[in-house]
Tab-separated table of N, CA and C in Angstrom:
chain	number	residue	atom	x	y	z
A	4	UNK	N	0.842	-1.179	0.000
A	4	UNK	CA	0.000	0.000	0.000
A	4	UNK	C	0.887	1.242	0.000
A	5	UNK	N	0.659	2.166	-0.917
A	5	UNK	CA	1.458	3.393	-0.932
A	5	UNK	C	1.210	4.222	0.330
A	6	UNK	N	2.255	4.877	0.796
A	6	UNK	CA	2.138	5.737	1.972
A	6	UNK	C	1.532	7.070	1.568
A	7	UNK	N	0.746	7.644	2.473
A	7	UNK	CA	0.283	9.010	2.244
A	7	UNK	C	1.480	9.942	2.437
A	8	UNK	N	1.389	11.126	1.891
A	8	UNK	CA	2.481	12.087	2.042
A	8	UNK	C	2.702	12.440	3.514
A	9	UNK	N	1.641	12.718	4.300
A	9	UNK	CA	1.883	12.994	5.721
A	9	UNK	C	2.537	11.814	6.446
A	10	UNK	N	2.142	10.574	6.099
A	10	UNK	CA	2.735	9.387	6.719
A	10	UNK	C	4.235	9.354	6.410
A	11	UNK	N	4.585	9.585	5.159
A	11	UNK	CA	5.993	9.572	4.757
A	11	UNK	C	6.779	10.670	5.478
A	12	UNK	N	6.222	11.878	5.534
A	12	UNK	CA	6.912	12.972	6.219
A	12	UNK	C	7.055	12.696	7.712
A	13	UNK	N	6.036	12.119	8.322
A	13	UNK	CA	6.116	11.785	9.745
A	13	UNK	C	7.215	10.759	9.987
A	14	UNK	N	7.288	9.746	9.124
A	14	UNK	CA	8.354	8.747	9.247
A	14	UNK	C	9.725	9.411	9.166
A	15	UNK	N	9.895	10.290	8.180
A	15	UNK	CA	11.184	10.953	8.004
A	15	UNK	C	11.517	11.845	9.192
A	16	UNK	N	10.534	12.572	9.688
A	16	UNK	CA	10.778	13.458	10.828
A	16	UNK	C	11.202	12.654	12.051
A	17	UNK	N	10.501	11.561	12.309
A	17	UNK	CA	10.853	10.714	13.449
A	17	UNK	C	12.224	10.072	13.255
A	18	UNK	N	12.537	9.668	12.026
A	18	UNK	CA	13.837	9.057	11.739
A	18	UNK	C	14.962	10.056	11.988
A	19	UNK	N	14.825	11.261	11.458
A	19	UNK	CA	15.898	12.245	11.560
A	19	UNK	C	15.971	12.888	12.943
A	20	UNK	N	14.861	12.907	13.666
A	20	UNK	CA	14.872	13.464	15.021
A	20	UNK	C	15.708	12.579	15.941
A	21	UNK	N	15.601	11.273	15.732
A	21	UNK	CA	16.457	10.332	16.441
A	21	UNK	C	16.025	9.942	17.833
A	22	UNK	N	15.132	10.673	18.432
A	22	UNK	CA	14.652	10.314	19.764
A	22	UNK	C	13.140	10.479	19.794
A	23	UNK	N	12.490	9.836	20.751
A	23	UNK	CA	11.025	9.916	20.792
A	23	UNK	C	10.536	11.358	20.914
A	24	UNK	N	9.367	11.616	20.343
A	24	UNK	CA	8.733	12.926	20.472
A	24	UNK	C	7.243	12.731	20.702
A	25	UNK	N	6.598	13.747	21.205
A	25	UNK	CA	5.158	13.679	21.458
A	25	UNK	C	4.393	14.002	20.180
A	26	UNK	N	3.097	13.730	20.207
A	26	UNK	CA	2.237	14.078	19.072
A	26	UNK	C	2.304	15.587	18.823
A	27	UNK	N	2.279	16.375	19.891
A	27	UNK	CA	2.338	17.838	19.741
A	27	UNK	C	3.636	18.281	19.082
A	28	UNK	N	4.750	17.671	19.478
A	28	UNK	CA	6.039	18.024	18.873
A	28	UNK	C	6.065	17.644	17.394
A	29	UNK	N	5.544	16.462	17.079
A	29	UNK	CA	5.508	16.027	15.682
A	29	UNK	C	4.589	16.934	14.865
A	30	UNK	N	3.451	17.309	15.439
A	30	UNK	CA	2.516	18.207	14.749
A	30	UNK	C	3.193	19.538	14.428
A	31	UNK	N	3.952	20.068	15.384
A	31	UNK	CA	4.653	21.335	15.157
A	31	UNK	C	5.696	21.190	14.047
A	32	UNK	N	6.439	20.094	14.052
A	32	UNK	CA	7.465	19.868	13.023
A	32	UNK	C	6.848	19.741	11.637
A	33	UNK	N	5.685	19.075	11.558
A	33	UNK	CA	5.035	18.845	10.270
A	33	UNK	C	4.131	20.002	9.853
A	34	UNK	N	3.886	20.938	10.779
A	34	UNK	CA	2.961	22.050	10.537
A	34	UNK	C	1.580	21.525	10.154
A	35	UNK	N	1.141	20.502	10.889
A	35	UNK	CA	-0.176	19.897	10.699
A	35	UNK	C	-0.892	19.944	12.041
A	36	UNK	N	-2.198	20.149	12.012
A	36	UNK	CA	-3.014	20.194	13.219
A	36	UNK	C	-2.787	18.947	14.072
A	37	UNK	N	-2.703	19.152	15.390
A	37	UNK	CA	-2.432	18.063	16.330
A	37	UNK	C	-3.446	16.928	16.201
A	38	UNK	N	-4.719	17.248	16.007
A	38	UNK	CA	-5.760	16.222	15.881
A	38	UNK	C	-5.500	15.341	14.666
A	39	UNK	N	-5.122	15.954	13.555
A	39	UNK	CA	-4.820	15.181	12.346
A	39	UNK	C	-3.585	14.312	12.535
A	40	UNK	N	-2.576	14.838	13.228
A	40	UNK	CA	-1.367	14.049	13.485
A	40	UNK	C	-1.691	12.890	14.417
A	41	UNK	N	-2.560	13.125	15.379
A	41	UNK	CA	-2.962	12.049	16.284
A	41	UNK	C	-3.622	10.910	15.507
A	42	UNK	N	-4.513	11.251	14.575
A	42	UNK	CA	-5.153	10.226	13.728
A	42	UNK	C	-4.120	9.520	12.856
A	43	UNK	N	-3.198	10.290	12.312
A	43	UNK	CA	-2.133	9.720	11.494
A	43	UNK	C	-1.312	8.726	12.312
A	44	UNK	N	-1.015	9.081	13.557
A	44	UNK	CA	-0.225	8.196	14.419
A	44	UNK	C	-0.956	6.885	14.701
A	45	UNK	N	-2.268	6.943	14.838
A	45	UNK	CA	-3.048	5.713	15.024
A	45	UNK	C	-2.866	4.813	13.804
A	46	UNK	N	-2.968	5.386	12.609
A	46	UNK	CA	-2.781	4.597	11.376
A	46	UNK	C	-1.357	4.052	11.283
A	47	UNK	N	-0.382	4.858	11.674
A	47	UNK	CA	1.012	4.419	11.630
A	47	UNK	C	1.249	3.285	12.623
A	48	UNK	N	0.604	3.385	13.779
A	48	UNK	CA	0.720	2.328	14.790
A	48	UNK	C	0.080	1.040	14.267
A	49	UNK	N	-1.094	1.168	13.644
A	49	UNK	CA	-1.778	0.000	13.081
A	49	UNK	C	-0.957	-0.645	11.964
A	50	UNK	N	-0.193	0.162	11.233
A	50	UNK	CA	0.656	-0.350	10.152
A	50	UNK	C	1.940	-0.988	10.685
A	51	UNK	N	2.181	-0.831	11.989
A	51	UNK	CA	3.385	-1.402	12.586
A	51	UNK	C	4.617	-0.529	12.447
A	52	UNK	N	4.420	0.750	12.100
A	52	UNK	CA	5.548	1.663	11.900
A	52	UNK	C	5.914	2.447	13.161
A	53	UNK	N	5.041	2.447	14.141
A	53	UNK	CA	5.176	3.355	15.269
A	53	UNK	C	4.744	2.675	16.557
A	54	UNK	N	5.457	2.979	17.634
A	54	UNK	CA	5.059	2.567	18.985
A	54	UNK	C	4.866	3.821	19.818
A	55	UNK	N	3.936	3.740	20.749
A	55	UNK	CA	3.765	4.822	21.728
A	55	UNK	C	4.208	4.263	23.069
A	56	UNK	N	5.004	5.033	23.779
A	56	UNK	CA	5.517	4.585	25.075
A	56	UNK	C	5.470	5.746	26.054
A	57	UNK	N	5.682	5.446	27.315
A	57	UNK	CA	5.704	6.506	28.322
A	57	UNK	C	6.838	7.480	27.985
A	58	UNK	N	6.543	8.767	28.075
A	58	UNK	CA	7.556	9.785	27.786
A	58	UNK	C	8.571	9.801	28.926
A	59	UNK	N	9.871	9.826	28.614
A	59	UNK	CA	10.883	9.767	29.674
A	59	UNK	C	10.858	10.962	30.630
A	60	UNK	N	10.398	12.126	30.164
A	60	UNK	CA	10.402	13.328	31.001
A	60	UNK	C	9.036	13.685	31.575
A	61	UNK	N	7.969	13.097	31.031
A	61	UNK	CA	6.610	13.441	31.456
A	61	UNK	C	5.754	12.182	31.408
A	62	UNK	N	5.507	11.611	32.566
A	62	UNK	CA	4.768	10.353	32.649
A	62	UNK	C	3.366	10.418	32.075
A	63	UNK	N	2.779	11.622	31.992
A	63	UNK	CA	1.424	11.751	31.442
A	63	UNK	C	1.429	11.708	29.924
A	64	UNK	N	2.533	12.091	29.332
A	64	UNK	CA	2.622	12.167	27.867
A	64	UNK	C	3.063	10.825	27.288
A	65	UNK	N	2.728	10.632	26.029
A	65	UNK	CA	3.154	9.433	25.302
A	65	UNK	C	4.205	9.861	24.279
A	66	UNK	N	5.271	9.107	24.204
A	66	UNK	CA	6.340	9.388	23.247
A	66	UNK	C	6.176	8.478	22.038
A	67	UNK	N	6.425	9.020	20.874
A	67	UNK	CA	6.340	8.270	19.623
A	67	UNK	C	7.737	7.789	19.250
A	68	UNK	N	7.826	6.514	18.916
A	68	UNK	CA	9.114	5.940	18.516
A	68	UNK	C	8.877	5.029	17.318
A	69	UNK	N	9.749	5.122	16.322
A	69	UNK	CA	9.643	4.231	15.173
A	69	UNK	C	9.975	2.801	15.590
A	70	UNK	N	9.235	1.861	15.054
A	70	UNK	CA	9.561	0.449	15.232
A	70	UNK	C	10.691	0.111	14.253
A	71	UNK	N	11.202	-1.101	14.335
A	71	UNK	CA	12.221	-1.537	13.367
A	71	UNK	C	11.673	-1.439	11.950
A	72	UNK	N	10.422	-1.870	11.773
A	72	UNK	CA	9.778	-1.783	10.456
A	72	UNK	C	9.666	-0.324	10.031
A	73	UNK	N	9.233	0.543	10.952
A	73	UNK	CA	9.097	1.963	10.644
A	73	UNK	C	10.416	2.588	10.227
A	74	UNK	N	11.513	2.193	10.888
A	74	UNK	CA	12.835	2.710	10.512
A	74	UNK	C	13.215	2.257	9.110
A	75	UNK	N	12.946	0.996	8.798
A	75	UNK	CA	13.264	0.488	7.452
A	75	UNK	C	12.460	1.241	6.391
A	76	UNK	N	11.164	1.419	6.653
A	76	UNK	CA	10.312	2.133	5.694
A	76	UNK	C	10.791	3.578	5.552
A	77	UNK	N	11.116	4.230	6.672
A	77	UNK	CA	11.582	5.618	6.640
A	77	UNK	C	12.883	5.733	5.852
A	78	UNK	N	13.796	4.792	6.034
A	78	UNK	CA	15.061	4.831	5.297
A	78	UNK	C	14.820	4.652	3.798
A	79	UNK	N	13.875	3.786	3.446
A	79	UNK	CA	13.533	3.596	2.035
A	79	UNK	C	12.946	4.878	1.455
A	80	UNK	N	12.036	5.514	2.197
A	80	UNK	CA	11.438	6.778	1.751
A	80	UNK	C	12.528	7.835	1.584
A	81	UNK	N	13.451	7.897	2.535
A	81	UNK	CA	14.544	8.867	2.493
A	81	UNK	C	15.413	8.648	1.253
A	82	UNK	N	15.769	7.397	0.988
A	82	UNK	CA	16.599	7.077	-0.179
A	82	UNK	C	15.873	7.402	-1.481
A	83	UNK	N	14.604	7.037	-1.560
A	83	UNK	CA	13.839	7.308	-2.776
A	83	UNK	C	13.662	8.804	-2.998
A	84	UNK	N	13.432	9.545	-1.915
A	84	UNK	CA	13.292	11.004	-2.027
A	84	UNK	C	14.583	11.622	-2.542
A	85	UNK	N	15.710	11.201	-1.972
A	85	UNK	CA	17.005	11.735	-2.404
A	85	UNK	C	17.238	11.422	-3.883
A	86	UNK	N	16.889	10.225	-4.290
A	86	UNK	CA	17.054	9.824	-5.691
A	86	UNK	C	16.200	10.706	-6.612
A	87	UNK	N	14.929	10.883	-6.242
A	87	UNK	CA	14.029	11.677	-7.083
A	87	UNK	C	14.442	13.147	-7.122
A	88	UNK	N	14.864	13.691	-5.967
A	88	UNK	CA	15.300	15.085	-5.956
A	88	UNK	C	16.598	15.255	-6.743
A	89	UNK	N	17.461	14.249	-6.708
A	89	UNK	CA	18.683	14.285	-7.512
A	89	UNK	C	18.373	14.325	-8.998
A	90	UNK	N	17.419	13.510	-9.423
A	90	UNK	CA	17.006	13.500	-10.830
A	90	UNK	C	16.398	14.847	-11.223
A	91	UNK	N	15.592	15.397	-10.321
A	91	UNK	CA	14.977	16.695	-10.588
A	91	UNK	C	16.049	17.777	-10.717
A	92	UNK	N	17.029	17.755	-9.812
A	92	UNK	CA	18.103	18.753	-9.853
A	92	UNK	C	18.877	18.664	-11.163
A	93	UNK	N	19.113	17.442	-11.650
A	93	UNK	CA	19.808	17.278	-12.938
A	93	UNK	C	19.007	17.907	-14.069
A	94	UNK	N	17.705	17.706	-14.045
A	94	UNK	CA	16.855	18.267	-15.113
A	94	UNK	C	16.826	19.789	-15.060
A	95	UNK	N	16.906	20.338	-13.850
A	95	UNK	CA	16.891	21.795	-13.713
A	95	UNK	C	18.222	22.404	-14.139
A	96	UNK	N	19.282	21.628	-14.039
A	96	UNK	CA	20.602	22.101	-14.455
A	96	UNK	C	21.019	23.350	-13.708
A	97	UNK	N	21.450	24.352	-14.455
A	97	UNK	CA	21.948	25.594	-13.856
A	97	UNK	C	20.863	26.371	-13.116
A	98	UNK	N	19.604	26.087	-13.408
A	98	UNK	CA	18.500	26.800	-12.759
A	98	UNK	C	18.243	26.320	-11.332
A	99	UNK	N	18.886	25.235	-10.921
A	99	UNK	CA	18.602	24.667	-9.607
A	99	UNK	C	18.872	25.676	-8.486
A	100	UNK	N	19.906	26.478	-8.624
A	100	UNK	CA	20.222	27.483	-7.603
A	100	UNK	C	19.106	28.500	-7.438
A	101	UNK	N	18.542	28.939	-8.559
A	101	UNK	CA	17.437	29.896	-8.506
A	101	UNK	C	16.202	29.275	-7.862
A	102	UNK	N	15.933	28.020	-8.189
A	102	UNK	CA	14.773	27.327	-7.618
A	102	UNK	C	14.947	27.177	-6.111
A	103	UNK	N	16.131	26.762	-5.680
A	103	UNK	CA	16.394	26.596	-4.248
A	103	UNK	C	16.258	27.933	-3.529
A	104	UNK	N	16.787	28.995	-4.104
A	104	UNK	CA	16.682	30.324	-3.487
A	104	UNK	C	15.220	30.754	-3.380
A	105	UNK	N	14.437	30.510	-4.427
A	105	UNK	CA	13.014	30.873	-4.398
A	105	UNK	C	12.269	30.060	-3.344
A	106	UNK	N	12.572	28.779	-3.247
A	106	UNK	CA	11.920	27.941	-2.233
A	106	UNK	C	12.309	28.379	-0.824
A	107	UNK	N	13.560	28.797	-0.654
A	107	UNK	CA	14.006	29.291	0.644
A	107	UNK	C	13.248	30.558	1.019
A	108	UNK	N	13.076	31.473	0.054
A	108	UNK	CA	12.306	32.701	0.320
A	108	UNK	C	10.858	32.360	0.662
A	109	UNK	N	10.279	31.408	-0.069
A	109	UNK	CA	8.906	30.977	0.192
A	109	UNK	C	8.782	30.392	1.598
A	110	UNK	N	9.728	29.564	1.981
A	110	UNK	CA	9.709	28.954	3.311
A	110	UNK	C	9.796	30.016	4.407
A	111	UNK	N	10.699	30.981	4.226
A	111	UNK	CA	10.827	32.057	5.225
A	111	UNK	C	9.554	32.883	5.305
A	112	UNK	N	8.932	33.163	4.164
A	112	UNK	CA	7.687	33.936	4.146
A	112	UNK	C	6.576	33.178	4.866
A	113	UNK	N	6.493	31.875	4.625
A	113	UNK	CA	5.457	31.070	5.287
A	113	UNK	C	5.677	31.047	6.795
A	114	UNK	N	6.929	30.910	7.213
A	114	UNK	CA	7.246	30.917	8.641
A	114	UNK	C	6.884	32.256	9.255
A	115	UNK	N	7.180	33.335	8.556
A	115	UNK	CA	6.867	34.677	9.038
A	115	UNK	C	5.363	34.859	9.214
A	116	UNK	N	4.586	34.370	8.259
A	116	UNK	CA	3.126	34.463	8.352
A	116	UNK	C	2.617	33.667	9.547
A	117	UNK	N	3.153	32.454	9.737
A	117	UNK	CA	2.728	31.620	10.866
A	117	UNK	C	3.049	32.291	12.190
A	118	UNK	N	4.213	32.951	12.269
A	118	UNK	CA	4.603	33.620	13.504
A	118	UNK	C	3.714	34.817	13.792
A	119	UNK	N	3.183	35.466	12.747
A	119	UNK	CA	2.305	36.619	12.914
A	119	UNK	C	0.929	36.222	13.429
A	120	UNK	N	0.531	34.983	13.196
A	120	UNK	CA	-0.831	34.552	13.567
A	120	UNK	C	-0.952	34.206	15.016
């Protein structure tokens, strides 16, 4: 079954973060509503990609941790993403720098808008 884009991004975020995080922390990293991330985590848990455990610093909170399967899937997603972005960069050729600069400006503008709200 193909992964949804949020599922793939959540896997990558958890993989690169390296340590357990809460649903709220993951929601903030993904810029997705906490309720939607909570539902996503249920699906990820059902798929065997994610475990919830007691948070080491807050016994009331649940920490999200990738399972062995989740780590394997996340690494595959990471490798495939790098491959596809590499192919895209080759096609863009000399324009890749301009595209990256424009995306960086877009990202900063979006962050600025979020901070204003």
